mmCIF file of C-alpha atoms in Angstrom:
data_model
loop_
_atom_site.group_PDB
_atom_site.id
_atom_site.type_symbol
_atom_site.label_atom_id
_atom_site.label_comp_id
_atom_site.label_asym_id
_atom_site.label_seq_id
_atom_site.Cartn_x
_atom_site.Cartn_y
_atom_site.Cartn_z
ATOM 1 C CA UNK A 1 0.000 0.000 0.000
ATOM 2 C CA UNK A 2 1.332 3.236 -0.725
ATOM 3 C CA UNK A 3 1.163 5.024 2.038
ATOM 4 C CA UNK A 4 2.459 8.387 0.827
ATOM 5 C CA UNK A 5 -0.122 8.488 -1.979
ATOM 6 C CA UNK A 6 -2.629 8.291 0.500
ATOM 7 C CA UNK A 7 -1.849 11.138 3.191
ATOM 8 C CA UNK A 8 -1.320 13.080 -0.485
ATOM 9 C CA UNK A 9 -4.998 12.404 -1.106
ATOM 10 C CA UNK A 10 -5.842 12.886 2.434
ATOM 11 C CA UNK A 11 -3.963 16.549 2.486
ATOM 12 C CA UNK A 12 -6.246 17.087 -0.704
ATOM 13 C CA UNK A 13 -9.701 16.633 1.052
ATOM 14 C CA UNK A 14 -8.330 18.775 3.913
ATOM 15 C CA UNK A 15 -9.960 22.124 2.218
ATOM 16 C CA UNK A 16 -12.482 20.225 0.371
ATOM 17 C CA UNK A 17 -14.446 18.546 2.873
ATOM 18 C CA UNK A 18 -15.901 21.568 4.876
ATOM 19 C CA UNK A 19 -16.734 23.312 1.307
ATOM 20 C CA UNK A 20 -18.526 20.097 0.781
ATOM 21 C CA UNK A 21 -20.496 20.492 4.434
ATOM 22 C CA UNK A 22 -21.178 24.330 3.600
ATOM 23 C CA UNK A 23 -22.872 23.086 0.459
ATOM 24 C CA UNK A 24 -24.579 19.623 1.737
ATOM 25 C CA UNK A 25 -26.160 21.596 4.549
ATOM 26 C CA UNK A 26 -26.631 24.959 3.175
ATOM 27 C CA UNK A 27 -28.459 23.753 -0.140
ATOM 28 C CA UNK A 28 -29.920 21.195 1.755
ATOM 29 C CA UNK A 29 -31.791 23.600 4.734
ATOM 30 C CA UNK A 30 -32.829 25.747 1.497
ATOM 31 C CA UNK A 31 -34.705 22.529 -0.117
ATOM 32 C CA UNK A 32 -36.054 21.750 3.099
ATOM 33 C CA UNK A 33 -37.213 25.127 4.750
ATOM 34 C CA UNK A 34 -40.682 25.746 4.640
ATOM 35 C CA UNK A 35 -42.860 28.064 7.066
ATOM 36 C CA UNK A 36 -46.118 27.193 5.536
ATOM 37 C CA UNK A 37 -48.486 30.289 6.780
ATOM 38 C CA UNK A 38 -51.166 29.994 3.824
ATOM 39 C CA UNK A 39 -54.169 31.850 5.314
ATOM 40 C CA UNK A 40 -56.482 30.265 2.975
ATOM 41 C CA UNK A 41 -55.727 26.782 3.821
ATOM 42 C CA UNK A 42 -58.529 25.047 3.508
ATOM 43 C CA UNK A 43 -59.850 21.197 5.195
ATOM 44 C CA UNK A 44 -61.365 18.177 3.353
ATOM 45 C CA UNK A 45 -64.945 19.083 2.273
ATOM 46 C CA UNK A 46 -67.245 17.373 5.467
ATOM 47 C CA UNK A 47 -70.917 16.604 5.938
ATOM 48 C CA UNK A 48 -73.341 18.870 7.766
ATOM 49 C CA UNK A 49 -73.332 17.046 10.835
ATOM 50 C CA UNK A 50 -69.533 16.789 10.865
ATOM 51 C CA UNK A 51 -67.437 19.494 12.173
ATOM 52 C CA UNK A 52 -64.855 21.589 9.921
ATOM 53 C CA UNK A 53 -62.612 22.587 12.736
ATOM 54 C CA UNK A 54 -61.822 19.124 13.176
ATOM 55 C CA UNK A 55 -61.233 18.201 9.310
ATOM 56 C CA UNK A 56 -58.670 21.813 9.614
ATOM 57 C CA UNK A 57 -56.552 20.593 12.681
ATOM 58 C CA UNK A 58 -56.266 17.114 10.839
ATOM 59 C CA UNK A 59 -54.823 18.654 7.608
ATOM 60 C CA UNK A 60 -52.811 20.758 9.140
ATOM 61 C CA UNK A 61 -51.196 17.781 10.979
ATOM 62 C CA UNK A 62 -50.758 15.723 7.890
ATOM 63 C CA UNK A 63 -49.544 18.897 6.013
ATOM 64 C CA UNK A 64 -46.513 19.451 8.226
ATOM 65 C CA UNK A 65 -45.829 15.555 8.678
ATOM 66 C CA UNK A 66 -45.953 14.694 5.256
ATOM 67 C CA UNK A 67 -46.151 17.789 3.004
ATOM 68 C CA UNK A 68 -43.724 20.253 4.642
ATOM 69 C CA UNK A 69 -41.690 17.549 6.485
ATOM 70 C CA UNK A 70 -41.607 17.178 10.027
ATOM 71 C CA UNK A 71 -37.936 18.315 11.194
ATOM 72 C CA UNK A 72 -38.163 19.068 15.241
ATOM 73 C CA UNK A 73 -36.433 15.438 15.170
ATOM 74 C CA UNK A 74 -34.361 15.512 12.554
ATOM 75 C CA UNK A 75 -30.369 14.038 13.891
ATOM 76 C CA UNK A 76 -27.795 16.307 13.380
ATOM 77 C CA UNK A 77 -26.566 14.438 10.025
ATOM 78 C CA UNK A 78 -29.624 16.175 8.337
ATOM 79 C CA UNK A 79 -29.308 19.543 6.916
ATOM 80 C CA UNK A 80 -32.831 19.982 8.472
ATOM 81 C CA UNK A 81 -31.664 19.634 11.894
ATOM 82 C CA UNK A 82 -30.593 23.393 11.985
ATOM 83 C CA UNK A 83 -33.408 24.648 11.190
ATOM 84 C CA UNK A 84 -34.510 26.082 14.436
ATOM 85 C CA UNK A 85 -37.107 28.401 13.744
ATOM 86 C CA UNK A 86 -38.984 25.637 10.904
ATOM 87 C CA UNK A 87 -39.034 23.494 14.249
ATOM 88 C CA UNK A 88 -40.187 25.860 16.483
ATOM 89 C CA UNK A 89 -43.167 26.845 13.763
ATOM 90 C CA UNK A 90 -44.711 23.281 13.633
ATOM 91 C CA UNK A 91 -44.433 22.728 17.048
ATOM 92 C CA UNK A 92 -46.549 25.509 17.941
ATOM 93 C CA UNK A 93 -49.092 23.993 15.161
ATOM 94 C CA UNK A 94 -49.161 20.894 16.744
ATOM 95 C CA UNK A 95 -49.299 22.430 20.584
ATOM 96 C CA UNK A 96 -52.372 24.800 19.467
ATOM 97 C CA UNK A 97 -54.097 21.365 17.754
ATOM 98 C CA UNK A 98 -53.099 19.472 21.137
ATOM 99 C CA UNK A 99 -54.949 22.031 23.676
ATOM 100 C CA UNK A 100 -57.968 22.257 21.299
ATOM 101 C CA UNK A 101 -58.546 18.557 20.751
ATOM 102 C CA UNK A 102 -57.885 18.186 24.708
ATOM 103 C CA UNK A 103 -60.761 20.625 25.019
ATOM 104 C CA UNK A 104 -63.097 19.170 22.523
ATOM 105 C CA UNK A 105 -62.332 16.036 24.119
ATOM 106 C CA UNK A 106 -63.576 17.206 27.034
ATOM 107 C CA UNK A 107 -66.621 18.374 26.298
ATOM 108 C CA UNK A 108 -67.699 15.977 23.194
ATOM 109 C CA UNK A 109 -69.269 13.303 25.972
ATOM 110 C CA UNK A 110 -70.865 9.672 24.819
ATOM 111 C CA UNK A 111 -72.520 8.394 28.108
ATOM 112 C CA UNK A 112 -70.512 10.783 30.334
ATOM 113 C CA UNK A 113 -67.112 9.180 28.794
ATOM 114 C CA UNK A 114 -64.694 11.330 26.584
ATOM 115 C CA UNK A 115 -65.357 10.462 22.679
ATOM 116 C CA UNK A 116 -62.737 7.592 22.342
ATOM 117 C CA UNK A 117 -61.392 8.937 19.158
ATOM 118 C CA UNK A 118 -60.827 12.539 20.605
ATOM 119 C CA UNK A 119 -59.445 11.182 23.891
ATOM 120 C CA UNK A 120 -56.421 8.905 21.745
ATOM 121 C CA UNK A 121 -55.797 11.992 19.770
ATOM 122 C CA UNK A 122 -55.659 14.066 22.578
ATOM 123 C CA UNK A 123 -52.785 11.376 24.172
ATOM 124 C CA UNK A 124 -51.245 11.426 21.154
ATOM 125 C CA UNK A 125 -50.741 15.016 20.839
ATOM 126 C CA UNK A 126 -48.978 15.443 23.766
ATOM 127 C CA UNK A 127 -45.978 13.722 22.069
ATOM 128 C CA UNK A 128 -43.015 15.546 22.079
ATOM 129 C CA UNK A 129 -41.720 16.559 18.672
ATOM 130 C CA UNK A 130 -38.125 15.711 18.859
ATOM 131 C CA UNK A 131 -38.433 12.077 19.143
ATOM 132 C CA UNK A 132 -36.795 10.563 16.121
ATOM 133 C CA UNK A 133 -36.993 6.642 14.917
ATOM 134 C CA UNK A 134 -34.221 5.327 16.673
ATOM 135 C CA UNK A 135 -33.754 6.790 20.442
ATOM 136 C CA UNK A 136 -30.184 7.958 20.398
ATOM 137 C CA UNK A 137 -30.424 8.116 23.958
ATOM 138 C CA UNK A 138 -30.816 4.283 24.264
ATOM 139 C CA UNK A 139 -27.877 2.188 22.163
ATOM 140 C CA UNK A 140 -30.220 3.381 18.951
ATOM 141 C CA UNK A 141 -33.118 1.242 19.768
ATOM 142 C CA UNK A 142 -36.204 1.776 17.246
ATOM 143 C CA UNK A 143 -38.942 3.692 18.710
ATOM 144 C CA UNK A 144 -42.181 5.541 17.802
ATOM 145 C CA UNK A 145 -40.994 8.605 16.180
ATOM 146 C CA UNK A 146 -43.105 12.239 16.088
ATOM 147 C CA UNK A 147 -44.582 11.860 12.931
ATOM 148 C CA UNK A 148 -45.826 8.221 13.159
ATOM 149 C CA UNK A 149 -47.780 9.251 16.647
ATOM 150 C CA UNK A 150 -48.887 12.717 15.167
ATOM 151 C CA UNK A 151 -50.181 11.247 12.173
ATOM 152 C CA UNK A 152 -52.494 8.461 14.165
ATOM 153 C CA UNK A 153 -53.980 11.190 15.918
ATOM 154 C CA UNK A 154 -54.887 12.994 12.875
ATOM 155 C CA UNK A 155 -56.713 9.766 11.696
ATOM 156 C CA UNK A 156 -58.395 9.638 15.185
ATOM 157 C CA UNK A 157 -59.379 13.306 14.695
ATOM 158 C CA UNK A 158 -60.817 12.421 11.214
ATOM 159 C CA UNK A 159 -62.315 9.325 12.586
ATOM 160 C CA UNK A 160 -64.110 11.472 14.973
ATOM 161 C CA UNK A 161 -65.544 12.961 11.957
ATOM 162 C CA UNK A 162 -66.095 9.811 10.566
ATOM 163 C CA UNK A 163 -68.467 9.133 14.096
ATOM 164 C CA UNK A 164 -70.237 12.069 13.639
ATOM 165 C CA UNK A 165 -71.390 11.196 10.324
ATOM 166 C CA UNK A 166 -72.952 7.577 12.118
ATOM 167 C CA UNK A 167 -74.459 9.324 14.519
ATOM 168 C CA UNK A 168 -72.089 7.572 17.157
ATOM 169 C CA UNK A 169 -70.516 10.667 18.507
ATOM 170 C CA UNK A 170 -71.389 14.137 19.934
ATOM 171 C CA UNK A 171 -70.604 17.811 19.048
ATOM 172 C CA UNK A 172 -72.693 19.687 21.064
ATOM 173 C CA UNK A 173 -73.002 23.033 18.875
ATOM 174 C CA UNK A 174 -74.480 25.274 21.739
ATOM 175 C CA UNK A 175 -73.510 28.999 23.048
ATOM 176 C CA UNK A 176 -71.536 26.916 26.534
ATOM 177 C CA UNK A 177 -69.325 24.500 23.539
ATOM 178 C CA UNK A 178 -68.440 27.265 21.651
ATOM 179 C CA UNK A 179 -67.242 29.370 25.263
ATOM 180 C CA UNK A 180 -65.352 26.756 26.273
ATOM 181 C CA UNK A 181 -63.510 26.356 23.166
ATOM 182 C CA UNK A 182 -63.074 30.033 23.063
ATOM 183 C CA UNK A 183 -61.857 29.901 27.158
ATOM 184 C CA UNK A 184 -59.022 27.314 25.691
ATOM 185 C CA UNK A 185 -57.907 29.040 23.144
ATOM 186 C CA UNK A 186 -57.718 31.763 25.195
ATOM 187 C CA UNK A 187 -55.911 30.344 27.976
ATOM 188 C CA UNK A 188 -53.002 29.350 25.372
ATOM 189 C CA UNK A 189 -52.627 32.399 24.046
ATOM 190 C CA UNK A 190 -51.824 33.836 27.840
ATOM 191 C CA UNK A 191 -49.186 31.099 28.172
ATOM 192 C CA UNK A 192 -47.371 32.760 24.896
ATOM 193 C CA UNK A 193 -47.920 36.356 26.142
ATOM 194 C CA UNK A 194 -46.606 35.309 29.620
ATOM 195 C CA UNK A 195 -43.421 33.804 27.846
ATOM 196 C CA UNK A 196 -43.194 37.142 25.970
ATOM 197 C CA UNK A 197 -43.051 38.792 28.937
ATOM 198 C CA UNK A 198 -40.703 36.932 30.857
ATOM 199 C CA UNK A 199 -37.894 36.511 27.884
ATOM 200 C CA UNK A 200 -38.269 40.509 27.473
ATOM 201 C CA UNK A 201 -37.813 40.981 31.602
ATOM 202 C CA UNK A 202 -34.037 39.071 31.165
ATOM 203 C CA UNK A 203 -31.138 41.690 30.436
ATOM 204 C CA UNK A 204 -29.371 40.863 26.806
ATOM 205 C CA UNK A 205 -28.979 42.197 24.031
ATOM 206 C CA UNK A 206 -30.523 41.739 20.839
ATOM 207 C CA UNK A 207 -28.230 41.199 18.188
ATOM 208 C CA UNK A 208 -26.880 38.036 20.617
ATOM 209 C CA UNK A 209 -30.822 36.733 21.423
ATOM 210 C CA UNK A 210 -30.656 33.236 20.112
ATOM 211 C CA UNK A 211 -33.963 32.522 21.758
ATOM 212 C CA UNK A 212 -36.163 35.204 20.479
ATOM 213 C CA UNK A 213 -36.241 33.187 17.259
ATOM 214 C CA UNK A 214 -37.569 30.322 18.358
ATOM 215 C CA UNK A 215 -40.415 31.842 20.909
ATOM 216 C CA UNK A 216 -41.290 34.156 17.890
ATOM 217 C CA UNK A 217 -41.825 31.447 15.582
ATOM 218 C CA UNK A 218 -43.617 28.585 18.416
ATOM 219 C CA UNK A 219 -46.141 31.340 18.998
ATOM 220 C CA UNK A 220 -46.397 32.329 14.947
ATOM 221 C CA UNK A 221 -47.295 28.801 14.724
ATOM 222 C CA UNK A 222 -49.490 28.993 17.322
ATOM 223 C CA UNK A 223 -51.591 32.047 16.477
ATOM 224 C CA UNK A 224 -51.576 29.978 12.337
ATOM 225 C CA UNK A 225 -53.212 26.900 13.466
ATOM 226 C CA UNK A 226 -55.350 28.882 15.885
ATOM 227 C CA UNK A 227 -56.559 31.394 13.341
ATOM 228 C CA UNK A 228 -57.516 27.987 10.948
ATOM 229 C CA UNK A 229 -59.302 26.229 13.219
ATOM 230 C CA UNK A 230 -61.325 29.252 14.688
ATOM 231 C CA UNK A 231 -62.242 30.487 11.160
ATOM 232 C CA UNK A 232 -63.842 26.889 10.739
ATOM 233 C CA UNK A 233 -65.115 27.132 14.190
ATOM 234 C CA UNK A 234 -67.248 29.835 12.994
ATOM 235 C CA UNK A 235 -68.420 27.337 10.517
ATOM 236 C CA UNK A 236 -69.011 24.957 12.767
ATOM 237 C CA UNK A 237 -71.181 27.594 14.863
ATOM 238 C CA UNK A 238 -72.487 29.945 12.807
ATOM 239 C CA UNK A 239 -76.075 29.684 13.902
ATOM 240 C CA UNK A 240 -74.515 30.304 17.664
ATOM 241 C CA UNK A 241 -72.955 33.333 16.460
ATOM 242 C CA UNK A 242 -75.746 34.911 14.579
ATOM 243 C CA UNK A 243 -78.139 34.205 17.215
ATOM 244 C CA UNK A 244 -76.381 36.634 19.574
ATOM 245 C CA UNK A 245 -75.253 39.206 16.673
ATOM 246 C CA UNK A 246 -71.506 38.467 17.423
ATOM 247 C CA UNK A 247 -70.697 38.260 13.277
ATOM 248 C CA UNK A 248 -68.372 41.235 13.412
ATOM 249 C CA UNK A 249 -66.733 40.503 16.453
ATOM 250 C CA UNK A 250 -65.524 37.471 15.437
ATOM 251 C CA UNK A 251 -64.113 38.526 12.334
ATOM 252 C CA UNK A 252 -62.571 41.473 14.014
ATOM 253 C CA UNK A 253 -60.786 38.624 16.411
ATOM 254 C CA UNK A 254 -60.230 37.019 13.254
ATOM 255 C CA UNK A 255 -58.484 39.580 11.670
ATOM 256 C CA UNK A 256 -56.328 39.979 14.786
ATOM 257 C CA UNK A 257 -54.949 36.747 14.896
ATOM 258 C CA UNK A 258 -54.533 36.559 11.473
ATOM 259 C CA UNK A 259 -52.294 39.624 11.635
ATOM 260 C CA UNK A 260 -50.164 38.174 14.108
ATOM 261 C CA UNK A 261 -49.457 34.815 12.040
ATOM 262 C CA UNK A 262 -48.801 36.676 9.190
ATOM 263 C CA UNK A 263 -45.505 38.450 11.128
ATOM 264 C CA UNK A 264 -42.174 36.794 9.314
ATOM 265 C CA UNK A 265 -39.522 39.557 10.114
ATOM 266 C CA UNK A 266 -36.388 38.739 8.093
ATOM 267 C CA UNK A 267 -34.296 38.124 11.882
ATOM 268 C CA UNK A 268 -36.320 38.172 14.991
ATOM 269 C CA UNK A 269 -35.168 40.670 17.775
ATOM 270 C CA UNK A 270 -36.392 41.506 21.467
ATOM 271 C CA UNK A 271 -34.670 44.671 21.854
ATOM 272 C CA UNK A 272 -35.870 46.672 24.904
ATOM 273 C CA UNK A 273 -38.598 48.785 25.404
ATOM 274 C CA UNK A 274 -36.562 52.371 24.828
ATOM 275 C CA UNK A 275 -34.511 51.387 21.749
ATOM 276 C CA UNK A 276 -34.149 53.469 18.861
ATOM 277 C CA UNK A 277 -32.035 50.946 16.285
ATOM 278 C CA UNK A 278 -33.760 47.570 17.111
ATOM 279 C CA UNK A 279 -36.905 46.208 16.677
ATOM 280 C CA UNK A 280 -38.567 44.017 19.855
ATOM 281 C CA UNK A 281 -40.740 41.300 17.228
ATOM 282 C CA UNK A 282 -41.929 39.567 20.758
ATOM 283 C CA UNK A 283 -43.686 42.940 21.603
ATOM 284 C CA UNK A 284 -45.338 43.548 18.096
ATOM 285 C CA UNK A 285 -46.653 39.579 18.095
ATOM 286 C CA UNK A 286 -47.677 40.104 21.536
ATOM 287 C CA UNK A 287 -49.562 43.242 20.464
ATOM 288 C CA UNK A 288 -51.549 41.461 18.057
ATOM 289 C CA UNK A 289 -51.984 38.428 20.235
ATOM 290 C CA UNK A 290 -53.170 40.049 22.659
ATOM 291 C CA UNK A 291 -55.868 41.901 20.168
ATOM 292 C CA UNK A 292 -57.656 38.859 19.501
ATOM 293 C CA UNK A 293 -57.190 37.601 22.878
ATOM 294 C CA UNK A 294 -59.536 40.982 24.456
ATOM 295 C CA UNK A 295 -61.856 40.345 21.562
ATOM 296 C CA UNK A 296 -61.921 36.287 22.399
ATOM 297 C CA UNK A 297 -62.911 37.123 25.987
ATOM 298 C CA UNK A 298 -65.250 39.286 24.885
ATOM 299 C CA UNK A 299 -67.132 36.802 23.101
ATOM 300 C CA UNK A 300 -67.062 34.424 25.447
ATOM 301 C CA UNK A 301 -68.477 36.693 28.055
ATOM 302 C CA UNK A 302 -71.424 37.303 25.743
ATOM 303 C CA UNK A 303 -72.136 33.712 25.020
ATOM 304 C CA UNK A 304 -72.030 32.950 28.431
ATOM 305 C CA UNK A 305 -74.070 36.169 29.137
ATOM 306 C CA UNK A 306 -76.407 35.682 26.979
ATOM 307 C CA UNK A 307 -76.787 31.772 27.116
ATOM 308 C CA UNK A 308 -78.300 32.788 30.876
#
């Protein structure tokens, strides 16, 4: 074996191989990027005694597990892997679908029991989304991954649908549902604002924040799947809504929420409050956020109000 051939070789790939990394994982997180935020987004066409809010947090599970590519698990040999802020996006989808289907669950009763389908949805939400197919914690045994657990509860959710249309399941489409749904929602959407509030309180600097990304983009993909699945749950409740003239407050909480999943600043900053050069991207979500989140009290106050 010639030796001295082969540390010649060796000396070549010295400045080759990390031009080779810069390209594999450079061209490869621009293939795989996506921060899907289509505001017309639309679900599978249902039957009048199904519910669209239901066929919306389905697709939008199946969109970012098989579509977009789920990537919150991705190991460290994918491009993918870096891509923070894609991650952070779909898990806020998938946390937004998780407390709404928890809720539903809730109050969708068959003989005092949680609807079966909703409840193993529900369970299966609650996943976390870094868990790949092989547990690299644990000599690379095989294990269920993200996507395999998020997709069965997207078939639960549609088989809830799927109930619906026998007759076998509930969706109670009164003023107390639709409050409760709203009180849910609601209560998320504090969590994010309190998690605004406590990054901001932390002294830094902006230019050096390497966690304003990712709460910026959790709650963007919070406020998306939130803003989907209420705009069906008008839909779902429009008789509800025009009985107690609420038609324009809803779309004004709409609109709202909509305005705050829209946001996709070029590089997300918290500066502070009194800063001149900066932006603070936390503080104009928040602002937004917490728009529809006045307006979604509101209307559950008046359903409630009303409904007694």
């Amino acid at each position: 074996m010639d030796w001295s051939a082969l540390q010649k070789r060796a000396l070549w790939l010295l400045p080759v191989l990390p031009v080779a990394l810069v390209l594999y994982y450079g061209i490869g997180m621009g293939v795989a990027h996506v921060i899907d935020d289509d505001a017309d987004a639309q679900p599978k066409a249902v039957e009048p005694s199904q519910s669209r809010a239901v066929a919306m947090a389905a697709q939008l599970i199946l969109r970012e597990v098989d579509e977009n590519k789920w990537v919150a698990n991705d190991p460290i040999f994918k491009p993918s892997a870096l891509l923070d802020d894609m991650a952070a996006y779909q898990t806020g989808i998938v946390a937004a679908i998780a407390r709404f289907t928890d809720r539903l669950a809730g109050l969708s009763l068959d003989n005092g029991e949680r609807d079966v389908e909703l409840g193993r949805a529900a369970g299966l939400l609650k996943y976390p989304g870094s868990i790949w197919k092989f547990d690299l914690k644990s000599a690379w045994m095989p294990t269920a991954s993200s996507e395999k657990q998020y997709r069965l509860a997207a078939r639960n959710l549609e088989g809830f649908n799927e109930r619906l249309a026998d007759g076998d399941s509930q969706y109670p489409r009164d003023a107390a549902t639709l409050a409760a749904l709203l009180n849910g929602m609601g209560a998320d959407m504090d969590a994010v604002i309190a998690q605004f509030d406590q990054h901001m309180e932390q002294p830094g600097w902006a230019l050096l924040d390497t966690q304003a990304d990712n709460l910026f983009y959790e709650a963007k993909g919070r406020a998306y799947a939130q803003s989907l699945v209420l705009r069906e749950l008008g839909w779902d409740f429009a008789a509800v809504i025009a009985q107690h003239n609420l038609g324009d407050d809803w779309q004004t909480m709409l609109t709202a929420l909509r305005q705050a999943a829209a946001q996709r600043p070029l590089w997300v900053m918290a500066a502070g409050e009194n800063s001149a050069l900066f932006a603070n991207h936390l503080a104009n979500h928040g602002f937004r956020l917490l728009q529809a989140r006045a307006k979604l009290a509101a209307l559950s106050n008046a359903l409630n109000t009303k409904e007694h």
